[in-house]
PDB file of C-alpha atoms in Angstrom:
ATOM      1  CA  UNK A 232      80.258  94.122 121.403  1.00 74.00           C
ATOM      2  CA  UNK A 233      78.055  94.558 118.424  1.00 83.00           C
ATOM      3  CA  UNK A 234      76.463  91.522 116.890  1.00 93.00           C
ATOM      4  CA  UNK A 235      74.221  90.802 113.964  1.00 96.00           C
ATOM      5  CA  UNK A 236      72.365  87.504 113.694  1.00 97.00           C
ATOM      6  CA  UNK A 237      70.810  86.170 110.505  1.00 98.00           C
ATOM      7  CA  UNK A 238      69.220  82.792 111.378  1.00 97.00           C
ATOM      8  CA  UNK A 239      68.151  81.800 107.844  1.00 96.00           C
ATOM      9  CA  UNK A 240      71.070  80.418 105.874  1.00 95.00           C
ATOM     10  CA  UNK A 241      68.806  79.821 102.869  1.00 96.00           C
ATOM     11  CA  UNK A 242      65.300  80.844 101.736  1.00 95.00           C
ATOM     12  CA  UNK A 243      63.134  79.942  98.768  1.00 96.00           C
ATOM     13  CA  UNK A 244      60.332  82.093  97.473  1.00 97.00           C
ATOM     14  CA  UNK A 245      58.107  81.906  94.412  1.00 97.00           C
ATOM     15  CA  UNK A 246      58.198  84.676  91.856  1.00 97.00           C
ATOM     16  CA  UNK A 247      55.794  87.548  92.630  1.00 97.00           C
ATOM     17  CA  UNK A 248      55.461  86.488  96.307  1.00 97.00           C
ATOM     18  CA  UNK A 249      56.719  88.557  99.212  1.00 98.00           C
ATOM     19  CA  UNK A 250      59.539  87.325 101.425  1.00 98.00           C
ATOM     20  CA  UNK A 251      60.886  88.403 104.797  1.00 98.00           C
ATOM     21  CA  UNK A 252      64.589  87.997 105.659  1.00 98.00           C
ATOM     22  CA  UNK A 253      65.275  88.031 109.392  1.00 98.00           C
ATOM     23  CA  UNK A 254      67.873  90.122 111.181  1.00 98.00           C
ATOM     24  CA  UNK A 255      68.438  90.720 114.877  1.00 98.00           C
ATOM     25  CA  UNK A 256      71.118  92.901 116.319  1.00 96.00           C
ATOM     26  CA  UNK A 257      72.740  93.629 119.623  1.00 95.00           C
ATOM     27  CA  UNK A 258      74.308  96.891 120.698  1.00 91.00           C
ATOM     28  CA  UNK A 259      74.435  98.996 123.803  1.00 88.00           C
ATOM     29  CA  UNK A 260      74.811 102.232 121.894  1.00 86.00           C
ATOM     30  CA  UNK A 261      71.606 104.275 121.400  1.00 88.00           C
ATOM     31  CA  UNK A 262      72.890 105.695 118.106  1.00 86.00           C
ATOM     32  CA  UNK A 263      73.312 103.191 115.299  1.00 89.00           C
ATOM     33  CA  UNK A 264      72.422 102.496 111.695  1.00 90.00           C
ATOM     34  CA  UNK A 265      71.150  99.334 110.058  1.00 93.00           C
ATOM     35  CA  UNK A 266      71.800  98.311 106.472  1.00 94.00           C
ATOM     36  CA  UNK A 267      70.776  95.616 104.057  1.00 97.00           C
ATOM     37  CA  UNK A 268      72.938  94.657 101.146  1.00 97.00           C
ATOM     38  CA  UNK A 269      72.477  92.284  98.236  1.00 97.00           C
ATOM     39  CA  UNK A 270      75.391  90.352  96.878  1.00 96.00           C
ATOM     40  CA  UNK A 271      74.889  88.492  93.639  1.00 95.00           C
ATOM     41  CA  UNK A 272      77.350  85.838  92.541  1.00 92.00           C
ATOM     42  CA  UNK A 273      79.448  88.521  90.822  1.00 89.00           C
ATOM     43  CA  UNK A 274      80.515  89.672  94.256  1.00 90.00           C
ATOM     44  CA  UNK A 275      79.398  93.281  94.130  1.00 90.00           C
ATOM     45  CA  UNK A 276      77.757  94.499  97.380  1.00 93.00           C
ATOM     46  CA  UNK A 277      74.631  96.395  96.422  1.00 94.00           C
ATOM     47  CA  UNK A 278      73.114  98.841  98.919  1.00 93.00           C
ATOM     48  CA  UNK A 279      69.379  98.215  99.356  1.00 95.00           C
ATOM     49  CA  UNK A 280      68.081 100.088 102.343  1.00 94.00           C
ATOM     50  CA  UNK A 281      69.149 101.997 105.480  1.00 92.00           C
ATOM     51  CA  UNK A 282      67.456 102.709 108.849  1.00 92.00           C
ATOM     52  CA  UNK A 283      68.829 104.979 111.485  1.00 90.00           C
ATOM     53  CA  UNK A 284      68.099 104.163 115.143  1.00 90.00           C
ATOM     54  CA  UNK A 285      66.315 107.480 115.629  1.00 90.00           C
ATOM     55  CA  UNK A 286      64.202 107.332 112.495  1.00 90.00           C
ATOM     56  CA  UNK A 287      60.557 107.343 113.409  1.00 88.00           C
ATOM     57  CA  UNK A 288      59.285 105.538 110.371  1.00 93.00           C
ATOM     58  CA  UNK A 289      60.337 102.295 108.779  1.00 95.00           C
ATOM     59  CA  UNK A 290      62.546 102.759 105.730  1.00 95.00           C
ATOM     60  CA  UNK A 291      61.260 101.884 102.285  1.00 96.00           C
ATOM     61  CA  UNK A 292      62.999 101.796  98.938  1.00 95.00           C
ATOM     62  CA  UNK A 293      60.848 100.593  96.028  1.00 97.00           C
ATOM     63  CA  UNK A 294      60.126  96.891  96.621  1.00 97.00           C
ATOM     64  CA  UNK A 295      62.274  96.850  99.724  1.00 98.00           C
ATOM     65  CA  UNK A 296      61.069  97.769 103.180  1.00 98.00           C
ATOM     66  CA  UNK A 297      62.721  97.441 106.548  1.00 97.00           C
ATOM     67  CA  UNK A 298      60.534  96.263 109.409  1.00 97.00           C
ATOM     68  CA  UNK A 299      62.318  97.994 112.274  1.00 96.00           C
ATOM     69  CA  UNK A 300      61.270  96.854 115.765  1.00 96.00           C
ATOM     70  CA  UNK A 301      63.602  98.661 118.146  1.00 95.00           C
ATOM     71  CA  UNK A 302      62.401  97.095 121.389  1.00 94.00           C
ATOM     72  CA  UNK A 303      62.931  93.607 119.914  1.00 96.00           C
ATOM     73  CA  UNK A 304      66.198  94.701 118.246  1.00 96.00           C
ATOM     74  CA  UNK A 305      65.099  93.347 114.927  1.00 97.00           C
ATOM     75  CA  UNK A 306      65.489  94.797 111.445  1.00 97.00           C
ATOM     76  CA  UNK A 307      63.838  92.420 108.973  1.00 98.00           C
ATOM     77  CA  UNK A 308      63.997  93.026 105.280  1.00 98.00           C
ATOM     78  CA  UNK A 309      60.732  92.601 103.344  1.00 98.00           C
ATOM     79  CA  UNK A 310      60.956  92.157  99.567  1.00 98.00           C
ATOM     80  CA  UNK A 311      57.591  92.479  97.835  1.00 96.00           C
ATOM     81  CA  UNK A 312      56.758  90.923  94.450  1.00 96.00           C
ATOM     82  CA  UNK A 313      59.923  88.812  94.217  1.00 97.00           C
ATOM     83  CA  UNK A 314      61.667  88.643  90.864  1.00 97.00           C
ATOM     84  CA  UNK A 315      64.094  86.089  89.499  1.00 97.00           C
ATOM     85  CA  UNK A 316      66.802  88.771  89.656  1.00 96.00           C
ATOM     86  CA  UNK A 317      66.375  88.948  93.401  1.00 98.00           C
ATOM     87  CA  UNK A 318      68.225  85.596  93.772  1.00 98.00           C
ATOM     88  CA  UNK A 319      71.378  86.471  95.672  1.00 98.00           C
ATOM     89  CA  UNK A 320      72.972  86.533  99.102  1.00 98.00           C
ATOM     90  CA  UNK A 321      71.550  89.164 101.420  1.00 98.00           C
ATOM     91  CA  UNK A 322      73.496  90.700 104.320  1.00 98.00           C
ATOM     92  CA  UNK A 323      72.249  92.659 107.278  1.00 98.00           C
ATOM     93  CA  UNK A 324      74.819  95.022 108.817  1.00 95.00           C
ATOM     94  CA  UNK A 325      75.071  97.555 111.608  1.00 93.00           C
ATOM     95  CA  UNK A 326      77.099 100.631 112.114  1.00 89.00           C
ATOM     96  CA  UNK A 327      77.144 101.798 115.700  1.00 74.00           C
ATOM     97  CA  UNK A 328      77.895 105.131 117.304  1.00 66.00           C
ATOM     98  CA  UNK A 329      80.693 106.203 119.512  1.00 61.00           C
ATOM     99  CA  UNK A 330      84.005 105.746 117.837  1.00 63.00           C
ATOM    100  CA  UNK A 331      82.742 103.164 115.392  1.00 62.00           C
ATOM    101  CA  UNK A 332      82.863 105.590 112.453  1.00 76.00           C
ATOM    102  CA  UNK A 333      81.915 103.579 109.363  1.00 81.00           C
ATOM    103  CA  UNK A 334      82.847 100.215 110.744  1.00 87.00           C
ATOM    104  CA  UNK A 335      80.108  97.779 109.798  1.00 91.00           C
ATOM    105  CA  UNK A 336      79.412  94.544 111.557  1.00 93.00           C
ATOM    106  CA  UNK A 337      77.855  92.049 109.163  1.00 96.00           C
ATOM    107  CA  UNK A 338      75.651  89.011 109.703  1.00 97.00           C
ATOM    108  CA  UNK A 339      76.436  85.688 108.028  1.00 97.00           C
ATOM    109  CA  UNK A 340      73.935  86.304 105.295  1.00 97.00           C
ATOM    110  CA  UNK A 341      70.817  84.606 103.839  1.00 98.00           C
ATOM    111  CA  UNK A 342      70.931  83.011 100.385  1.00 98.00           C
ATOM    112  CA  UNK A 343      67.663  83.785  98.705  1.00 98.00           C
ATOM    113  CA  UNK A 344      66.437  81.729  95.697  1.00 98.00           C
ATOM    114  CA  UNK A 345      63.458  82.941  93.708  1.00 97.00           C
ATOM    115  CA  UNK A 346      61.667  80.217  91.796  1.00 96.00           C
ATOM    116  CA  UNK A 347      59.148  80.270  88.932  1.00 93.00           C
TER     117      UNK A 347
ATOM    118  CA  UNK B 280      77.200 109.910  89.249  1.00 58.00           C
ATOM    119  CA  UNK B 281      79.993 107.383  89.254  1.00 72.00           C
ATOM    120  CA  UNK B 282      80.023 104.760  91.937  1.00 92.00           C
ATOM    121  CA  UNK B 283      82.885 103.373  93.990  1.00 95.00           C
ATOM    122  CA  UNK B 284      85.650 102.144  91.684  1.00 96.00           C
ATOM    123  CA  UNK B 285      88.050  99.407  92.745  1.00 97.00           C
ATOM    124  CA  UNK B 286      91.132  98.250  90.788  1.00 97.00           C
ATOM    125  CA  UNK B 287      92.240  95.722  89.893  1.00 97.00           C
ATOM    126  CA  UNK B 288      89.167  93.513  89.789  1.00 96.00           C
ATOM    127  CA  UNK B 289      91.074  90.281  89.771  1.00 97.00           C
ATOM    128  CA  UNK B 290      94.622  89.408  90.553  1.00 97.00           C
ATOM    129  CA  UNK B 291      96.768  86.392  91.255  1.00 98.00           C
ATOM    130  CA  UNK B 292      99.877  86.525  93.459  1.00 98.00           C
ATOM    131  CA  UNK B 293     102.219  84.002  95.032  1.00 98.00           C
ATOM    132  CA  UNK B 294     103.034  83.570  98.659  1.00 98.00           C
ATOM    133  CA  UNK B 295     105.520  86.128  99.968  1.00 98.00           C
ATOM    134  CA  UNK B 296     104.650  88.782  97.400  1.00 98.00           C
ATOM    135  CA  UNK B 297     102.892  92.021  98.203  1.00 98.00           C
ATOM    136  CA  UNK B 298      99.810  93.569  96.646  1.00 98.00           C
ATOM    137  CA  UNK B 299      98.293  97.044  96.438  1.00 98.00           C
ATOM    138  CA  UNK B 300      94.581  97.598  95.827  1.00 98.00           C
ATOM    139  CA  UNK B 301      93.028 100.881  94.923  1.00 98.00           C
ATOM    140  CA  UNK B 302      89.670 102.440  95.686  1.00 98.00           C
ATOM    141  CA  UNK B 303      88.162 105.658  94.327  1.00 97.00           C
ATOM    142  CA  UNK B 304      85.140 106.729  96.337  1.00 96.00           C
ATOM    143  CA  UNK B 305      82.007 108.443  95.119  1.00 94.00           C
ATOM    144  CA  UNK B 306      82.709 112.047  94.345  1.00 93.00           C
ATOM    145  CA  UNK B 307      82.337 114.154  97.501  1.00 90.00           C
ATOM    146  CA  UNK B 308      82.707 111.174  99.883  1.00 91.00           C
ATOM    147  CA  UNK B 309      85.566 111.499 102.320  1.00 90.00           C
ATOM    148  CA  UNK B 310      85.223 108.282 104.225  1.00 91.00           C
ATOM    149  CA  UNK B 311      86.626 105.098 102.767  1.00 94.00           C
ATOM    150  CA  UNK B 312      86.583 101.796 104.542  1.00 94.00           C
ATOM    151  CA  UNK B 313      87.906  98.367 103.565  1.00 97.00           C
ATOM    152  CA  UNK B 314      86.533  94.874 104.187  1.00 97.00           C
ATOM    153  CA  UNK B 315      87.784  91.399 103.620  1.00 98.00           C
ATOM    154  CA  UNK B 316      85.331  88.655 102.652  1.00 97.00           C
ATOM    155  CA  UNK B 317      86.196  84.997 102.865  1.00 96.00           C
ATOM    156  CA  UNK B 318      83.972  81.884 102.947  1.00 93.00           C
ATOM    157  CA  UNK B 319      85.239  80.947 106.378  1.00 91.00           C
ATOM    158  CA  UNK B 320      85.250  84.306 108.204  1.00 94.00           C
ATOM    159  CA  UNK B 321      82.614  86.202 106.282  1.00 95.00           C
ATOM    160  CA  UNK B 322      82.889  89.950 106.040  1.00 96.00           C
ATOM    161  CA  UNK B 323      85.417  91.530 108.320  1.00 96.00           C
ATOM    162  CA  UNK B 324      86.333  95.163 108.748  1.00 95.00           C
ATOM    163  CA  UNK B 325      89.950  96.086 107.913  1.00 96.00           C
ATOM    164  CA  UNK B 326      90.194  99.848 108.419  1.00 93.00           C
ATOM    165  CA  UNK B 327      88.619 103.181 107.713  1.00 93.00           C
ATOM    166  CA  UNK B 328      90.057 106.462 106.492  1.00 93.00           C
ATOM    167  CA  UNK B 329      88.533 109.897 106.700  1.00 90.00           C
ATOM    168  CA  UNK B 330      90.322 113.027 105.451  1.00 89.00           C
ATOM    169  CA  UNK B 331      93.589 111.096 105.115  1.00 93.00           C
ATOM    170  CA  UNK B 332      93.530 109.836 108.716  1.00 93.00           C
ATOM    171  CA  UNK B 333      92.912 106.304 109.794  1.00 93.00           C
ATOM    172  CA  UNK B 334      89.907 106.462 112.112  1.00 89.00           C
ATOM    173  CA  UNK B 335      89.439 102.840 112.943  1.00 88.00           C
ATOM    174  CA  UNK B 336      91.259  99.565 112.485  1.00 92.00           C
ATOM    175  CA  UNK B 337      90.057  95.962 112.604  1.00 93.00           C
ATOM    176  CA  UNK B 338      91.807  92.999 114.051  1.00 94.00           C
ATOM    177  CA  UNK B 339      94.258  92.183 111.298  1.00 97.00           C
ATOM    178  CA  UNK B 340      98.060  91.755 111.401  1.00 97.00           C
ATOM    179  CA  UNK B 341     100.375  94.621 110.585  1.00 96.00           C
ATOM    180  CA  UNK B 342     100.913  93.126 107.101  1.00 98.00           C
ATOM    181  CA  UNK B 343      97.682  94.872 106.206  1.00 98.00           C
ATOM    182  CA  UNK B 344      98.025  98.626 105.771  1.00 97.00           C
ATOM    183  CA  UNK B 345      96.291 101.418 104.005  1.00 97.00           C
ATOM    184  CA  UNK B 346      96.309 105.067 103.286  1.00 97.00           C
ATOM    185  CA  UNK B 347      94.158 107.785 101.865  1.00 97.00           C
ATOM    186  CA  UNK B 348      95.214 110.616  99.591  1.00 97.00           C
ATOM    187  CA  UNK B 349      94.016 114.233  99.546  1.00 95.00           C
ATOM    188  CA  UNK B 350      91.543 113.421  96.760  1.00 94.00           C
ATOM    189  CA  UNK B 351      89.989 110.762  99.063  1.00 94.00           C
ATOM    190  CA  UNK B 352      91.236 107.851  96.925  1.00 97.00           C
ATOM    191  CA  UNK B 353      92.512 105.078  99.088  1.00 98.00           C
ATOM    192  CA  UNK B 354      94.942 102.220  98.755  1.00 98.00           C
ATOM    193  CA  UNK B 355      95.412  99.109 100.830  1.00 98.00           C
ATOM    194  CA  UNK B 356      98.529  97.004 100.834  1.00 98.00           C
ATOM    195  CA  UNK B 357      99.145  93.489 101.949  1.00 98.00           C
ATOM    196  CA  UNK B 358     102.755  92.465 102.321  1.00 96.00           C
ATOM    197  CA  UNK B 359     104.229  88.979 102.632  1.00 97.00           C
ATOM    198  CA  UNK B 360     101.124  87.386 101.224  1.00 98.00           C
ATOM    199  CA  UNK B 361      99.830  84.124 102.732  1.00 98.00           C
ATOM    200  CA  UNK B 362      97.420  81.619 101.257  1.00 97.00           C
ATOM    201  CA  UNK B 363      94.787  82.734 103.784  1.00 97.00           C
ATOM    202  CA  UNK B 364      94.842  86.242 102.297  1.00 98.00           C
ATOM    203  CA  UNK B 365      92.911  84.944  99.287  1.00 98.00           C
ATOM    204  CA  UNK B 366      89.666  86.865  99.520  1.00 98.00           C
ATOM    205  CA  UNK B 367      87.381  89.429  98.023  1.00 97.00           C
ATOM    206  CA  UNK B 368      88.471  92.828  99.201  1.00 98.00           C
ATOM    207  CA  UNK B 369      85.623  95.373  99.226  1.00 97.00           C
ATOM    208  CA  UNK B 370      85.894  99.087  99.584  1.00 96.00           C
ATOM    209  CA  UNK B 371      83.016 101.292 100.779  1.00 94.00           C
ATOM    210  CA  UNK B 372      82.557 105.036 100.701  1.00 93.00           C
ATOM    211  CA  UNK B 373      80.333 107.265 102.676  1.00 89.00           C
ATOM    212  CA  UNK B 374      79.604 110.976 102.944  1.00 84.00           C
ATOM    213  CA  UNK B 375      79.269 110.775 106.697  1.00 72.00           C
ATOM    214  CA  UNK B 376      81.010 109.197 109.615  1.00 65.00           C
ATOM    215  CA  UNK B 377      77.967 109.681 111.852  1.00 63.00           C
ATOM    216  CA  UNK B 378      76.551 106.383 112.923  1.00 54.00           C
ATOM    217  CA  UNK B 379      73.001 107.583 112.669  1.00 58.00           C
ATOM    218  CA  UNK B 380      73.070 109.121 109.208  1.00 63.00           C
ATOM    219  CA  UNK B 381      74.140 108.251 105.749  1.00 69.00           C
ATOM    220  CA  UNK B 382      74.352 105.269 103.473  1.00 81.00           C
ATOM    221  CA  UNK B 383      77.490 103.322 102.771  1.00 85.00           C
ATOM    222  CA  UNK B 384      78.187 102.257  99.202  1.00 92.00           C
ATOM    223  CA  UNK B 385      80.480  99.483  98.099  1.00 94.00           C
ATOM    224  CA  UNK B 386      82.545  98.908  95.026  1.00 94.00           C
ATOM    225  CA  UNK B 387      82.630  95.707  93.031  1.00 93.00           C
ATOM    226  CA  UNK B 388      85.609  94.375  94.914  1.00 95.00           C
ATOM    227  CA  UNK B 389      89.077  93.107  94.127  1.00 97.00           C
ATOM    228  CA  UNK B 390      89.349  89.344  94.080  1.00 97.00           C
ATOM    229  CA  UNK B 391      92.796  88.258  95.224  1.00 98.00           C
ATOM    230  CA  UNK B 392      94.046  84.760  94.777  1.00 98.00           C
ATOM    231  CA  UNK B 393      97.279  83.754  96.484  1.00 98.00           C
ATOM    232  CA  UNK B 394      99.013  80.664  95.152  1.00 97.00           C
TER     233      UNK B 394
END
């Protein structure tokens, strides 16, 4: 069975600092995709970044980068130059191959608070 | 380019009633999947539709059902509502159903309260 583990229930970071949110995953399928989403208090799930299991390079999207370590089964999100607007819940998710289609398995999330 | 649109955004129902939620995917996307988010259970997959066919179903009772129309719009229905059905229901659309390609985009959700 697929599993996503986010071990940090809450994180604090100072504005303009970088922060790393941890995510480990477990799957036996060689083909899978990894996602990070941001969910502010409004509830909307905002797509941040995506990494396919066969992608050779780590994904980057603006201030977001995904530190993909396949052998360790980790997919940590790095946010550079944190902003107050980055305060939100962050979810790591996995879509696996086979018959999984677009079924995502989510972690429990990390609540990030950016402080002045 | 318009994003994923979910209606209604908020609704209140009483136990025993039924509810229908709607999701319009991003133009050109043929895959629509639904998720339930509650404080206790987190985010859980309900079902996915692709080209009007249900591809995958999560572990929810038969009271939860869905369908997809030829224009890729999808609806989900919950019958005989229970207090535990109070949740944020999120819809996601994707161009692809390939596990190794393609992003998945969510709507703003429909927040259901059952009294």
